[in-house]
Amino acid sequence: MSEITRLLKPEELTPATELTRQVLEQLDRSLLGREELHRLVLIGLLSRGHILLEGLPGLGKTALVQTIGNVMKLQFSRVQFTPDLMPGDVVGTHILQETDTGKREMIFEPGPVFTNILLADEINRASPKTQSAMLETMQEHSVTLRGQTRPLPDPFFVLASQNPIEMEGTYPLPEAQLDRFLFRVMFDAVDAPVLQNIITGRRRGNVPAPEWQLDADDLKYLFTVMENIFLPKPVASYIARLVSATHPDNAEAPEPVTRYVQYGASPRAAIAMAEAARAHALVDGRPTVGFEDVRAIARPVLNHRLILNYQARFDRMDAHGVLDQLLESLDDTGLYLPEDVSLQPTA
Amino acid sequence: MFRRTALRWMGVWLMGLGVLALVVRLTASLPPYWWAYGLGSLAILLGVAWQRELKRRPNAEQLRATFDKENKAGGLVMADAEVDTEAWAERQNHLRLPNLRWRGGRAYGGLFLALIFLGITLLVPTRFAKLLAEPPLEIGQTIEQAREQVNVLEEENILSEQEAEVKRSELERLKEDATGFNPAKTWEALDHLKLSNQNLAEQAAQEALKKMAALTEAELLGNAVDEMPKDAAPDSEEKALKELGALLNDLLNEEALENLAPEIQKALQQAGQKNLPMDPKQLAPLLKALRENKDALQKLAQKLAQNNLIPPNLAEQLKGAGELPGGEALKELLAKGGFGQEELREFLEQMGQGKGGVQRGPGAGPTQYGQPTDEAGAAFKEQKLSPSVSLNQARLAGVTSSAPEVTGGEAVLGRNALQNTQAGGGSALTAPVLPQHRGTVNRFFLRGKE
C-alpha cells in the first residue's frame, strides 16, 4: 500500500527532472551515440540498482563508468577481475601493523569496494569465491570481516562489465547472482557517423571533462523525489502480471514463454521493475508511473532473469525474443479488446 | 460489445436454423408455429449474450487505465482514483474520453448471409426438396406386369380373390415405398412377388399337363370305341366303355372334366362307382366335352406363357400332350378282343408315352429293359503306354510325315546324359549341354585323370 497521499507538485518535480536532464546532457556530450544507454544507466542509478554491462571490448564501458563518476562528483574505483583475484583484494583485509605506542594491531585496510561507484571489469573472469564476496556486498551494502560490519558509502553502485566472447577461462555468473543486478544492458556497436564524430573530435579517444557536476545534495534530492513518484494500482497490477507471465505455467503466459522458458522472473524482478519504472517517470518529468514506463524498462530488467530451456537453444531464441512477444501479447489494461474493436480518442 | 456479440451469435444462430429448416423440410414437414419457436430461441440467445457481456464488462480501474493509456497521460488518470492530483489539474483538462469503435462489417455481413441462407432454405419447393430427399425409382412398368400376372392368376382361379387382393395391395405399397436411395430392397421384393406368381402358375401348368394326358387318353379311347368296326369282338365294346367310364369318372373326381351336362355327369358317377359300361349314346357329347376341356387347358397354358408366368417350353409340352397319337393299334386291339380291363389301361398308358423326347410329352413312363448284352469273348487290347515326361523336359526325337513309332520310351531315355551312368552315380536333374560348353564340361569330369 502506497503511503503517498498527494502527487508531487510540478514545482517539486521539475527541478529534479532538470537535474536528470543535465546529467544526461553531460553524459551524451562525453560519450557520443549512447543516448538510450545513458538514460538506462541513469534510471538504474536512480533506482539504486547495480548494472551489468555486457559488450565487446572497446565499446566504452569503462569510459561510461568514469564519466558517470565524474559527472556525479562521486568516488569511483575500478577493479580488473582476474582468476587469481581474492575476496580480500576486493572487500579489503586486515594487516598487522605497529602503532605509535609500539603495539602491534590488525588494522583494516579497506578494499576498492569502499567507494560510491565500483567498476567490476570483466567480472566473469574472477573465481566464484571472489564473485560471491563482491555480490554479497552488493546485496548488503556492507562488508563484514572479523566479526565487524562496515557499511559501504552511500550511494553504492556496482557497474560490472562482462565480455560475451572469449569464454575460455571464465566463470559465468550463475542465474542467482545475475538476479542481483537491476539491469543487464547490452552495449552495441555505434554506427559510422558516430564513429566519425569520435575520431574527428576526440584525439586518442580522450573523454572531455564534464562542464557540470551533480553534487551529493542534488543526488539525495533526486532520491527523495524518487520516493514520491506514485505507482498507480493498474500499473502495479501490470507489473505483477508481466512478471507472472514469464512463468510457463501462468495462464497469461504467451506461447513463446510456455515453449522456451524453463524458469521465469523472481519477485525481486517485480520490485526492480517498479523502481526502475518510477525512475523512468522521473526522467520523463511525470509524478506518476504509466504503462509506457514499465514497457521501457521491462527488457533490461527481465532479459537476464529468464532461464530458457534447450528448445530455445535449438530454435536460436534468446530472452529478448521471448520478451518482445510477451510485451506484445500482454494487454496492459487487462481489457483484451477483440481485434475488431478499438479505442479512439474523441475529436 | 453486446451488439457485437449479439450480431455474431445471431448470424450463427440463423445459419443453424437454416440448416435445421432444410433438414426438416427434406425429411418431413416443418412443424406449425416453427417461427414462434425460432423467435423464442432467439430471445434466449440474446439473453445469454447480454448476460455474458454483463459479466465481461470492464471494471472502473480498467476503464480508468484505458482512459489514461489512450490519452497518454502517463498514469495521471489512474492516480486520480487514489491520490490527490489537484496540482496537475491543468494537464488533466486536455484529456478526452476515448470512443469504443467496432468494425462490425464482418458481423453484419455474416448476419446478412445467414438471413439469405435461411430465406433460401424456406423458399426451396417441397416437391424439389422431396425429390432431393427421395429420388424416385422407375418401377411402374414392372408393377403393371406383376399386377397383370396377379389378374391372370385370379381369372384362372389359381389365386383366390382374397389372395389376389393381398398381392395387389402389396404391389401398391411397393410402388409407394420405392425410393432411389435403396433400390435393391424394392427390386428384391418385386422379384420375390413375381417368383411366387410364377411358382403358382407352374404348379397349375404341371397339374394341367397331367389332366391333359388323362383327357387325351380318354379321348383316344372314346374315338376308338366310336369308330369300332362291326366285326369286332363282342365283349370289346363293353370292356372299352367300362374303362372309358372309369377314366372319365377319375377325371371328374380330379375336377379335370368340366362343363358336362348333369345327366351325363350322374351317369359317369354311377358307371365309375359300380364299374358299369357307359351308354354309347353319351359318347358324342362326352368326346365334345373332352375336346373343349383340352382346348381350355391349352388356352390356359398360352395365357400363362404370354404373361411370363410359365416358360414357353412348358406351354409347348402341354400342347404336345394334347395331341392324339395314332389309334390304329388300339383299334386293332379292340377288334381282336380278348383283353382284360387292366391290360387295356396299360396299353392306353403306353400309347401316351414316348413322344417328344425330354422336353415334350408326359415323360414319366416306366423304364423297359430288354435282354442283357453277352460279355463272352469281349476283351480290351493290351498296349504299352509311354512313360509320362513333363513338357519342359520333352525332347524332340524327330519329325515324321506318318504316325510316330511308339518305342515305349526306352529310345528317348537311352539317349540322354544318363546313358552310361550307374544307379546313384549321377543327378536326376539333367540339362542340355550346348555345343560351345561341351569341351569345358568334359574337362571338368576328366580332371585328375590326365
PDB file of C-alpha atoms in Angstrom, chain B residues 30-193:
ATOM      1  CA  LEU B  30     -41.974 -28.037 -40.740  1.00  0.00           C
ATOM      2  CA  PRO B  31     -43.951 -28.077 -37.502  1.00  0.00           C
ATOM      3  CA  PRO B  32     -46.694 -25.484 -37.096  1.00  0.00           C
ATOM      4  CA  TYR B  33     -45.597 -22.235 -35.446  1.00  0.00           C
ATOM      5  CA  TRP B  34     -41.975 -23.089 -36.192  1.00  0.00           C
ATOM      6  CA  TRP B  35     -41.249 -19.398 -36.468  1.00  0.00           C
ATOM      7  CA  ALA B  36     -42.527 -18.912 -32.904  1.00  0.00           C
ATOM      8  CA  TYR B  37     -40.023 -21.499 -31.662  1.00  0.00           C
ATOM      9  CA  GLY B  38     -37.328 -19.759 -33.652  1.00  0.00           C
ATOM     10  CA  LEU B  39     -38.137 -16.355 -32.174  1.00  0.00           C
ATOM     11  CA  GLY B  40     -38.299 -17.844 -28.695  1.00  0.00           C
ATOM     12  CA  SER B  41     -34.878 -19.404 -29.025  1.00  0.00           C
ATOM     13  CA  LEU B  42     -33.561 -16.120 -30.450  1.00  0.00           C
ATOM     14  CA  ALA B  43     -34.780 -14.302 -27.360  1.00  0.00           C
ATOM     15  CA  ILE B  44     -32.996 -16.836 -25.150  1.00  0.00           C
ATOM     16  CA  LEU B  45     -29.863 -16.419 -27.232  1.00  0.00           C
ATOM     17  CA  LEU B  46     -29.922 -12.645 -26.859  1.00  0.00           C
ATOM     18  CA  GLY B  47     -30.469 -13.033 -23.131  1.00  0.00           C
ATOM     19  CA  VAL B  48     -27.408 -15.266 -22.814  1.00  0.00           C
ATOM     20  CA  ALA B  49     -25.363 -12.805 -24.886  1.00  0.00           C
ATOM     21  CA  TRP B  50     -26.485  -9.969 -22.621  1.00  0.00           C
ATOM     22  CA  GLN B  51     -25.567 -11.958 -19.526  1.00  0.00           C
ATOM     23  CA  ARG B  52     -22.167 -12.820 -20.943  1.00  0.00           C
ATOM     24  CA  GLU B  53     -21.309  -9.265 -21.832  1.00  0.00           C
ATOM     25  CA  LEU B  54     -22.530  -8.109 -18.431  1.00  0.00           C
ATOM     26  CA  LYS B  55     -20.036 -10.430 -16.784  1.00  0.00           C
ATOM     27  CA  ARG B  56     -17.240  -9.325 -19.109  1.00  0.00           C
ATOM     28  CA  ARG B  57     -17.905  -5.646 -18.507  1.00  0.00           C
ATOM     29  CA  PRO B  58     -14.616  -3.940 -17.530  1.00  0.00           C
ATOM     30  CA  ASN B  59     -14.324  -2.566 -14.013  1.00  0.00           C
ATOM     31  CA  ALA B  60     -13.724   1.086 -13.185  1.00  0.00           C
ATOM     32  CA  GLU B  61      -9.993   0.522 -12.717  1.00  0.00           C
ATOM     33  CA  GLN B  62      -9.667  -0.981 -16.175  1.00  0.00           C
ATOM     34  CA  LEU B  63     -11.677   1.820 -17.719  1.00  0.00           C
ATOM     35  CA  ARG B  64      -9.527   4.402 -15.963  1.00  0.00           C
ATOM     36  CA  ALA B  65      -6.375   2.637 -17.139  1.00  0.00           C
ATOM     37  CA  THR B  66      -7.695   2.562 -20.689  1.00  0.00           C
ATOM     38  CA  PHE B  67      -8.611   6.224 -20.493  1.00  0.00           C
ATOM     39  CA  ASP B  68      -5.112   7.015 -19.202  1.00  0.00           C
ATOM     40  CA  LYS B  69      -3.415   4.941 -21.859  1.00  0.00           C
ATOM     41  CA  GLU B  70      -5.415   6.312 -24.769  1.00  0.00           C
ATOM     42  CA  ASN B  71      -4.691   9.883 -23.643  1.00  0.00           C
ATOM     43  CA  LYS B  72      -1.020   9.098 -22.966  1.00  0.00           C
ATOM     44  CA  ALA B  73      -1.485  10.602 -19.510  1.00  0.00           C
ATOM     45  CA  GLY B  74       1.415   8.687 -18.032  1.00  0.00           C
ATOM     46  CA  GLY B  75      -0.573   7.336 -15.069  1.00  0.00           C
ATOM     47  CA  LEU B  76      -2.152  10.645 -14.050  1.00  0.00           C
ATOM     48  CA  VAL B  77      -5.722   9.453 -14.637  1.00  0.00           C
ATOM     49  CA  MET B  78      -5.070   6.201 -12.828  1.00  0.00           C
ATOM     50  CA  ALA B  79      -3.505   8.047  -9.905  1.00  0.00           C
ATOM     51  CA  ASP B  80      -6.555  10.303  -9.673  1.00  0.00           C
ATOM     52  CA  ALA B  81      -8.519   7.402  -8.190  1.00  0.00           C
ATOM     53  CA  GLU B  82      -6.046   7.003  -5.314  1.00  0.00           C
ATOM     54  CA  VAL B  83      -4.303  10.296  -4.520  1.00  0.00           C
ATOM     55  CA  ASP B  84      -4.825  13.996  -4.776  1.00  0.00           C
ATOM     56  CA  THR B  85      -3.904  15.109  -8.274  1.00  0.00           C
ATOM     57  CA  GLU B  86      -5.107  18.657  -7.998  1.00  0.00           C
ATOM     58  CA  ALA B  87      -1.638  20.038  -8.684  1.00  0.00           C
ATOM     59  CA  TRP B  88      -1.802  18.515 -12.161  1.00  0.00           C
ATOM     60  CA  ALA B  89      -5.354  19.605 -12.949  1.00  0.00           C
ATOM     61  CA  GLU B  90      -4.259  21.736 -15.832  1.00  0.00           C
ATOM     62  CA  ARG B  91      -2.809  18.750 -17.644  1.00  0.00           C
ATOM     63  CA  GLN B  92      -5.973  16.742 -16.987  1.00  0.00           C
ATOM     64  CA  ASN B  93      -8.153  19.366 -18.641  1.00  0.00           C
ATOM     65  CA  HIS B  94      -6.867  18.333 -22.020  1.00  0.00           C
ATOM     66  CA  LEU B  95      -7.865  14.701 -21.615  1.00  0.00           C
ATOM     67  CA  ARG B  96     -10.527  13.354 -23.905  1.00  0.00           C
ATOM     68  CA  LEU B  97     -12.755  10.341 -23.399  1.00  0.00           C
ATOM     69  CA  PRO B  98     -11.931   7.604 -25.879  1.00  0.00           C
ATOM     70  CA  ASN B  99     -14.602   6.127 -28.091  1.00  0.00           C
ATOM     71  CA  LEU B 100     -15.082   2.428 -28.368  1.00  0.00           C
ATOM     72  CA  ARG B 101     -15.101   1.734 -32.059  1.00  0.00           C
ATOM     73  CA  TRP B 102     -16.240  -1.542 -33.509  1.00  0.00           C
ATOM     74  CA  ARG B 103     -15.626  -2.514 -37.100  1.00  0.00           C
ATOM     75  CA  GLY B 104     -18.760  -4.589 -37.478  1.00  0.00           C
ATOM     76  CA  GLY B 105     -18.628  -5.166 -41.220  1.00  0.00           C
ATOM     77  CA  ARG B 106     -17.880  -8.847 -40.900  1.00  0.00           C
ATOM     78  CA  ALA B 107     -20.575  -9.436 -38.277  1.00  0.00           C
ATOM     79  CA  TYR B 108     -23.184  -7.590 -40.338  1.00  0.00           C
ATOM     80  CA  GLY B 109     -22.055  -9.411 -43.465  1.00  0.00           C
ATOM     81  CA  GLY B 110     -22.287 -12.754 -41.703  1.00  0.00           C
ATOM     82  CA  LEU B 111     -25.751 -11.943 -40.417  1.00  0.00           C
ATOM     83  CA  PHE B 112     -26.890 -10.860 -43.867  1.00  0.00           C
ATOM     84  CA  LEU B 113     -25.563 -14.059 -45.457  1.00  0.00           C
ATOM     85  CA  ALA B 114     -27.212 -16.151 -42.752  1.00  0.00           C
ATOM     86  CA  LEU B 115     -30.527 -14.386 -43.419  1.00  0.00           C
ATOM     87  CA  ILE B 116     -30.232 -15.076 -47.143  1.00  0.00           C
ATOM     88  CA  PHE B 117     -29.422 -18.702 -46.436  1.00  0.00           C
ATOM     89  CA  LEU B 118     -32.431 -19.048 -44.160  1.00  0.00           C
ATOM     90  CA  GLY B 119     -34.658 -17.430 -46.802  1.00  0.00           C
ATOM     91  CA  ILE B 120     -33.404 -19.818 -49.462  1.00  0.00           C
ATOM     92  CA  THR B 121     -33.990 -22.850 -47.274  1.00  0.00           C
ATOM     93  CA  LEU B 122     -37.568 -21.726 -46.639  1.00  0.00           C
ATOM     94  CA  LEU B 123     -38.237 -20.957 -50.301  1.00  0.00           C
ATOM     95  CA  VAL B 124     -36.980 -24.258 -51.689  1.00  0.00           C
ATOM     96  CA  PRO B 125     -40.115 -26.000 -53.144  1.00  0.00           C
ATOM     97  CA  THR B 126     -41.149 -29.011 -51.091  1.00  0.00           C
ATOM     98  CA  ARG B 127     -41.507 -31.119 -54.228  1.00  0.00           C
ATOM     99  CA  PHE B 128     -37.959 -30.334 -55.213  1.00  0.00           C
ATOM    100  CA  ALA B 129     -36.870 -30.914 -51.664  1.00  0.00           C
ATOM    101  CA  LYS B 130     -38.577 -34.289 -51.595  1.00  0.00           C
ATOM    102  CA  LEU B 131     -37.023 -35.159 -54.921  1.00  0.00           C
ATOM    103  CA  LEU B 132     -33.672 -34.369 -53.391  1.00  0.00           C
ATOM    104  CA  ALA B 133     -34.513 -36.369 -50.307  1.00  0.00           C
ATOM    105  CA  GLU B 134     -36.146 -39.334 -52.073  1.00  0.00           C
ATOM    106  CA  PRO B 135     -35.122 -39.796 -55.684  1.00  0.00           C
ATOM    107  CA  PRO B 136     -37.824 -41.844 -57.421  1.00  0.00           C
ATOM    108  CA  LEU B 137     -37.372 -45.395 -58.653  1.00  0.00           C
ATOM    109  CA  GLU B 138     -38.911 -46.174 -62.032  1.00  0.00           C
ATOM    110  CA  ILE B 139     -40.763 -49.429 -61.389  1.00  0.00           C
ATOM    111  CA  GLY B 140     -44.171 -48.541 -62.850  1.00  0.00           C
ATOM    112  CA  GLN B 141     -43.905 -50.928 -65.787  1.00  0.00           C
ATOM    113  CA  THR B 142     -42.725 -53.808 -63.659  1.00  0.00           C
ATOM    114  CA  ILE B 143     -45.504 -53.178 -61.177  1.00  0.00           C
ATOM    115  CA  GLU B 144     -48.051 -53.225 -64.028  1.00  0.00           C
ATOM    116  CA  GLN B 145     -46.675 -56.514 -65.325  1.00  0.00           C
ATOM    117  CA  ALA B 146     -46.859 -58.043 -61.867  1.00  0.00           C
ATOM    118  CA  ARG B 147     -50.401 -56.741 -61.422  1.00  0.00           C
ATOM    119  CA  GLU B 148     -51.443 -58.261 -64.764  1.00  0.00           C
ATOM    120  CA  GLN B 149     -49.958 -61.575 -63.688  1.00  0.00           C
ATOM    121  CA  VAL B 150     -51.976 -61.459 -60.484  1.00  0.00           C
ATOM    122  CA  ASN B 151     -55.112 -60.700 -62.503  1.00  0.00           C
ATOM    123  CA  VAL B 152     -54.460 -63.672 -64.799  1.00  0.00           C
ATOM    124  CA  LEU B 153     -53.872 -65.956 -61.850  1.00  0.00           C
ATOM    125  CA  GLU B 154     -57.095 -64.724 -60.307  1.00  0.00           C
ATOM    126  CA  GLU B 155     -59.052 -65.167 -63.539  1.00  0.00           C
ATOM    127  CA  GLU B 156     -57.792 -68.717 -63.907  1.00  0.00           C
ATOM    128  CA  ASN B 157     -58.695 -69.473 -60.286  1.00  0.00           C
ATOM    129  CA  ILE B 158     -55.091 -70.195 -59.442  1.00  0.00           C
ATOM    130  CA  LEU B 159     -55.316 -67.437 -56.867  1.00  0.00           C
ATOM    131  CA  SER B 160     -58.365 -66.793 -54.729  1.00  0.00           C
ATOM    132  CA  GLU B 161     -59.906 -63.361 -54.726  1.00  0.00           C
ATOM    133  CA  GLN B 162     -58.505 -62.596 -51.257  1.00  0.00           C
ATOM    134  CA  GLU B 163     -55.026 -63.805 -52.160  1.00  0.00           C
ATOM    135  CA  ALA B 164     -55.063 -61.720 -55.302  1.00  0.00           C
ATOM    136  CA  GLU B 165     -56.184 -58.678 -53.333  1.00  0.00           C
ATOM    137  CA  VAL B 166     -53.353 -59.173 -50.837  1.00  0.00           C
ATOM    138  CA  LYS B 167     -50.839 -59.325 -53.663  1.00  0.00           C
ATOM    139  CA  ARG B 168     -52.281 -56.235 -55.321  1.00  0.00           C
ATOM    140  CA  SER B 169     -52.106 -54.222 -52.090  1.00  0.00           C
ATOM    141  CA  GLU B 170     -48.536 -55.431 -51.632  1.00  0.00           C
ATOM    142  CA  LEU B 171     -47.715 -54.121 -55.090  1.00  0.00           C
ATOM    143  CA  GLU B 172     -49.284 -50.767 -54.246  1.00  0.00           C
ATOM    144  CA  ARG B 173     -47.228 -50.492 -51.098  1.00  0.00           C
ATOM    145  CA  LEU B 174     -44.074 -51.335 -53.012  1.00  0.00           C
ATOM    146  CA  LYS B 175     -44.848 -48.627 -55.525  1.00  0.00           C
ATOM    147  CA  GLU B 176     -45.296 -46.049 -52.776  1.00  0.00           C
ATOM    148  CA  ASP B 177     -42.224 -47.060 -50.815  1.00  0.00           C
ATOM    149  CA  ALA B 178     -39.929 -47.317 -53.811  1.00  0.00           C
ATOM    150  CA  THR B 179     -37.003 -44.915 -53.446  1.00  0.00           C
ATOM    151  CA  GLY B 180     -33.838 -44.404 -55.406  1.00  0.00           C
ATOM    152  CA  PHE B 181     -31.794 -44.410 -52.201  1.00  0.00           C
ATOM    153  CA  ASN B 182     -32.473 -48.094 -51.634  1.00  0.00           C
ATOM    154  CA  PRO B 183     -33.486 -49.700 -54.961  1.00  0.00           C
ATOM    155  CA  ALA B 184     -32.214 -53.150 -54.027  1.00  0.00           C
ATOM    156  CA  LYS B 185     -34.884 -53.531 -51.367  1.00  0.00           C
ATOM    157  CA  THR B 186     -37.697 -52.719 -53.825  1.00  0.00           C
ATOM    158  CA  TRP B 187     -36.310 -54.897 -56.570  1.00  0.00           C
ATOM    159  CA  GLU B 188     -35.875 -57.810 -54.195  1.00  0.00           C
ATOM    160  CA  ALA B 189     -39.488 -57.510 -53.037  1.00  0.00           C
ATOM    161  CA  LEU B 190     -40.722 -57.335 -56.624  1.00  0.00           C
ATOM    162  CA  ASP B 191     -38.655 -60.332 -57.637  1.00  0.00           C
ATOM    163  CA  HIS B 192     -39.997 -62.277 -54.710  1.00  0.00           C
ATOM    164  CA  LEU B 193     -43.576 -61.447 -55.694  1.00  0.00           C
TER     165      LEU B 193
END
